Amino acid sequence: MALLGFCGAPWTVASYMIAGGGTSEQEPARRFAYGDPDEFAELIDKLVDASASYLVRQLQAGADAVQIFDTWAGVLPADEFNRWCVGPTQRIIAEVRSHIPGAKVIGFPRGVGAALLRYVEDVPVDAVGLDWTVDPVFARDQIQRRVPVQGNLDPLALLVGGAALDRAVDNILEAFSERPFIFNLGHGILPQTPIAHVEQMLARVRGT
């Protein structure tokens, strides 16, 4: 069984640090980045170094692969996305692989839509996570032929269960099973999700 490690991406972690928690559009961090980009870049630099070191230690401790979660990547316009998400993630991966050549890294820039294509072209990830809003046809034709994909079940479908969950699972398997693919949620599991629904999902995926 594979052991996966992870870290938050610098932009997402910075946005929580500045606001003290999540906000609807991460406005405090975005205002900071616009208003004082040099100081914000210093914070991002510190988080790049810390994140790379953290992932290296996870891989040294036995993780088979690590994932970089950029939960709030989707709130940024194109230029800011490139500066605060793409560039820092490139640097993290380069630093990790300078210590552990061939380290396997999964990227997850949530909510970026068509910019996902630029992400996989510019960031040397081994696979990319898909959030539940990603069009499966776009992901299959434009993303999956470049790198394996991971995802992208809506956590609410898992919460609801029943026939809706079965349909959602089947749609994902139909869309992605012809190429390398990791079945997963399109973001974190909701705390109130019944364990029985998780068991239903696993049985459906495994065909048992």
Coordinates of C-alpha atoms in Angstrom, one line a residue:
M1 CA 0.0 0.0 0.0
A2 CA 1.4 3.4 -1.0
L3 CA 2.2 5.9 1.7
L4 CA 1.5 9.5 0.6
G5 CA 2.8 12.7 2.3
F6 CA 1.7 16.2 1.7
C7 CA 2.1 19.9 2.4
G8 CA 0.1 23.0 1.8
A9 CA 1.4 25.1 -1.1
P10 CA 3.0 28.5 -0.2
W11 CA 0.1 30.6 -1.5
T12 CA -2.5 28.7 0.4
V13 CA -0.5 28.6 3.6
A14 CA 0.3 32.3 3.3
S15 CA -3.4 33.1 2.8
Y16 CA -4.3 31.3 6.1
M17 CA -1.4 32.9 7.9
I18 CA -2.4 36.4 6.9
A19 CA -6.2 36.0 7.5
G20 CA -5.9 33.7 10.5
G21 CA -8.2 31.3 8.7
G22 CA -10.1 30.7 5.5
T23 CA -12.1 33.5 3.9
S24 CA -14.5 33.4 0.9
E25 CA -12.0 34.8 -1.6
Q26 CA -8.8 35.0 0.6
E27 CA -9.1 38.8 0.3
P28 CA -6.6 39.7 3.0
A29 CA -3.8 37.8 1.3
R30 CA -4.7 39.1 -2.1
R31 CA -4.7 42.7 -0.9
F32 CA -1.3 42.1 0.8
A33 CA 0.2 40.6 -2.4
Y34 CA -1.1 43.5 -4.5
G35 CA -0.1 46.2 -2.0
D36 CA 3.3 45.0 -1.0
P37 CA 4.5 42.3 -3.5
D38 CA 8.1 42.4 -2.3
E39 CA 7.2 41.7 1.3
F40 CA 4.7 39.1 0.3
A41 CA 7.4 37.4 -1.9
E42 CA 9.6 37.2 1.2
L43 CA 6.9 35.3 3.0
I44 CA 6.5 33.0 0.0
D45 CA 10.2 32.4 -0.1
K46 CA 10.2 31.3 3.5
L47 CA 7.3 29.0 2.9
V48 CA 9.0 27.5 -0.2
D49 CA 12.1 26.6 1.9
A50 CA 10.0 25.2 4.8
S51 CA 7.7 23.2 2.5
A52 CA 10.6 21.7 0.6
S53 CA 12.4 20.7 3.8
Y54 CA 9.1 19.2 5.2
L55 CA 8.5 17.1 2.1
V56 CA 12.1 15.9 1.9
R57 CA 11.8 14.7 5.5
Q58 CA 8.6 12.9 4.7
L59 CA 10.2 11.1 1.8
Q60 CA 13.2 10.2 3.9
A61 CA 10.8 8.8 6.5
G62 CA 9.2 6.4 3.9
A63 CA 6.6 8.3 2.0
D64 CA 6.3 6.9 -1.6
A65 CA 5.0 10.2 -3.0
V66 CA 4.0 13.6 -1.7
Q67 CA 1.3 16.0 -2.7
I68 CA 1.3 19.8 -2.7
F69 CA -2.2 21.2 -2.0
D70 CA -3.0 24.6 -3.4
T71 CA -6.5 24.8 -2.2
W72 CA -6.9 28.6 -2.9
A73 CA -5.1 28.7 -6.3
G74 CA -8.4 29.3 -8.1
V75 CA -9.0 32.8 -6.6
L76 CA -6.0 34.3 -8.4
P77 CA -6.0 35.9 -11.8
A78 CA -3.6 34.5 -14.4
D79 CA -0.5 36.6 -13.7
E80 CA -0.9 36.2 -9.9
F81 CA -1.5 32.5 -10.3
N82 CA 1.8 32.2 -12.2
R83 CA 3.7 34.2 -9.7
W84 CA 2.4 32.9 -6.4
C85 CA 1.4 29.3 -7.3
V86 CA 3.3 28.0 -10.4
G87 CA 6.7 29.5 -9.6
P88 CA 6.8 28.6 -5.9
T89 CA 5.7 25.0 -6.7
Q90 CA 8.4 24.7 -9.3
R91 CA 11.0 25.7 -6.8
I92 CA 9.7 23.3 -4.1
I93 CA 9.9 20.4 -6.5
A94 CA 13.4 21.4 -7.7
E95 CA 14.6 21.6 -4.1
V96 CA 13.0 18.3 -3.1
R97 CA 14.6 16.5 -6.1
S98 CA 18.0 18.0 -5.4
H99 CA 17.9 15.9 -2.2
I100 CA 15.9 13.0 -3.5
P101 CA 16.3 12.5 -7.3
G102 CA 13.2 11.0 -8.8
A103 CA 10.9 12.0 -5.9
K104 CA 7.3 11.5 -7.0
V105 CA 5.2 14.7 -6.5
I106 CA 1.5 15.2 -7.1
G107 CA 0.2 18.8 -7.6
F108 CA -3.2 20.0 -6.7
P109 CA -4.2 23.5 -7.8
R110 CA -7.8 23.6 -6.9
G111 CA -10.3 25.6 -8.8
V112 CA -8.1 26.9 -11.6
G113 CA -10.2 25.6 -14.5
A114 CA -8.5 25.7 -17.9
A115 CA -5.3 27.0 -16.3
L116 CA -4.7 23.4 -15.2
L117 CA -3.2 22.9 -18.6
R118 CA -0.6 25.5 -18.1
Y119 CA 0.1 24.1 -14.6
V120 CA 0.9 20.7 -15.9
E121 CA 3.0 22.1 -18.8
D122 CA 5.1 24.3 -16.5
V123 CA 5.3 22.4 -13.2
P124 CA 7.1 19.1 -13.3
V125 CA 4.6 17.1 -11.3
D126 CA 4.2 13.3 -11.8
A127 CA 0.4 13.5 -11.4
V128 CA -2.2 16.2 -10.9
G129 CA -5.2 16.3 -8.6
L130 CA -8.6 17.3 -10.1
D131 CA -11.2 19.1 -8.1
W132 CA -14.8 18.2 -8.5
T133 CA -15.6 21.1 -10.9
V134 CA -13.1 20.0 -13.6
D135 CA -14.8 19.0 -16.8
P136 CA -13.9 15.3 -17.3
V137 CA -13.7 15.6 -21.0
F138 CA -11.2 18.4 -20.8
A139 CA -9.2 16.6 -18.1
R140 CA -9.2 13.3 -20.1
D141 CA -8.2 14.9 -23.5
Q142 CA -5.9 17.8 -22.3
I143 CA -4.5 16.8 -19.0
Q144 CA -4.5 13.0 -18.6
R145 CA -2.6 12.5 -21.9
R146 CA 0.2 14.5 -20.3
V147 CA 0.3 13.2 -16.7
P148 CA -1.8 10.8 -14.6
V149 CA -4.8 12.4 -12.9
Q150 CA -6.2 12.0 -9.4
G151 CA -9.8 12.7 -8.4
N152 CA -12.4 14.0 -8.6
L153 CA -15.5 12.8 -6.8
D154 CA -17.5 15.7 -5.3
P155 CA -17.3 15.3 -1.5
L156 CA -21.0 16.1 -1.3
A157 CA -21.9 13.1 -3.5
L158 CA -20.0 11.0 -1.0
L159 CA -21.9 12.6 1.9
V160 CA -25.3 11.9 0.2
G161 CA -24.5 8.3 -0.8
G162 CA -27.0 6.0 -2.5
A163 CA -27.7 6.1 -6.2
A164 CA -26.2 9.6 -6.6
L165 CA -22.9 8.3 -5.3
D166 CA -22.9 5.3 -7.5
R167 CA -23.5 7.5 -10.6
A168 CA -20.8 9.8 -9.7
V169 CA -18.3 7.0 -9.2
D170 CA -19.2 5.4 -12.4
N171 CA -18.9 8.6 -14.4
I172 CA -15.3 9.1 -13.1
L173 CA -14.3 5.5 -13.8
E174 CA -15.7 5.8 -17.3
A175 CA -13.9 9.1 -18.0
F176 CA -10.5 8.2 -16.7
S177 CA -9.9 4.5 -16.6
E178 CA -8.2 4.1 -20.0
R179 CA -5.1 6.0 -18.8
P180 CA -3.1 6.1 -15.6
F181 CA -5.5 7.3 -12.9
I182 CA -5.9 7.5 -9.1
F183 CA -9.4 7.5 -7.9
N184 CA -9.9 10.1 -5.1
L185 CA -12.2 12.9 -3.9
G186 CA -12.1 16.3 -5.6
H187 CA -11.1 17.8 -2.2
G188 CA -11.2 16.7 1.5
I189 CA -13.8 14.4 3.0
L190 CA -16.5 16.2 4.9
P191 CA -16.4 15.3 8.6
Q192 CA -20.0 14.3 8.8
T193 CA -19.7 11.8 6.0
P194 CA -21.1 8.4 7.0
I195 CA -18.5 5.6 7.0
A196 CA -21.0 3.4 5.2
H197 CA -20.9 5.7 2.3
V198 CA -17.1 5.5 2.1
E199 CA -17.5 1.7 2.1
Q200 CA -20.1 1.9 -0.7
M201 CA -17.7 4.0 -2.7
L202 CA -14.7 1.7 -2.2
A203 CA -16.8 -1.3 -3.2
R204 CA -18.0 0.4 -6.3
V205 CA -14.5 1.4 -7.3
R206 CA -13.1 -2.1 -6.7
G207 CA -16.0 -3.7 -8.4
T208 CA -16.9 -5.8 -5.4

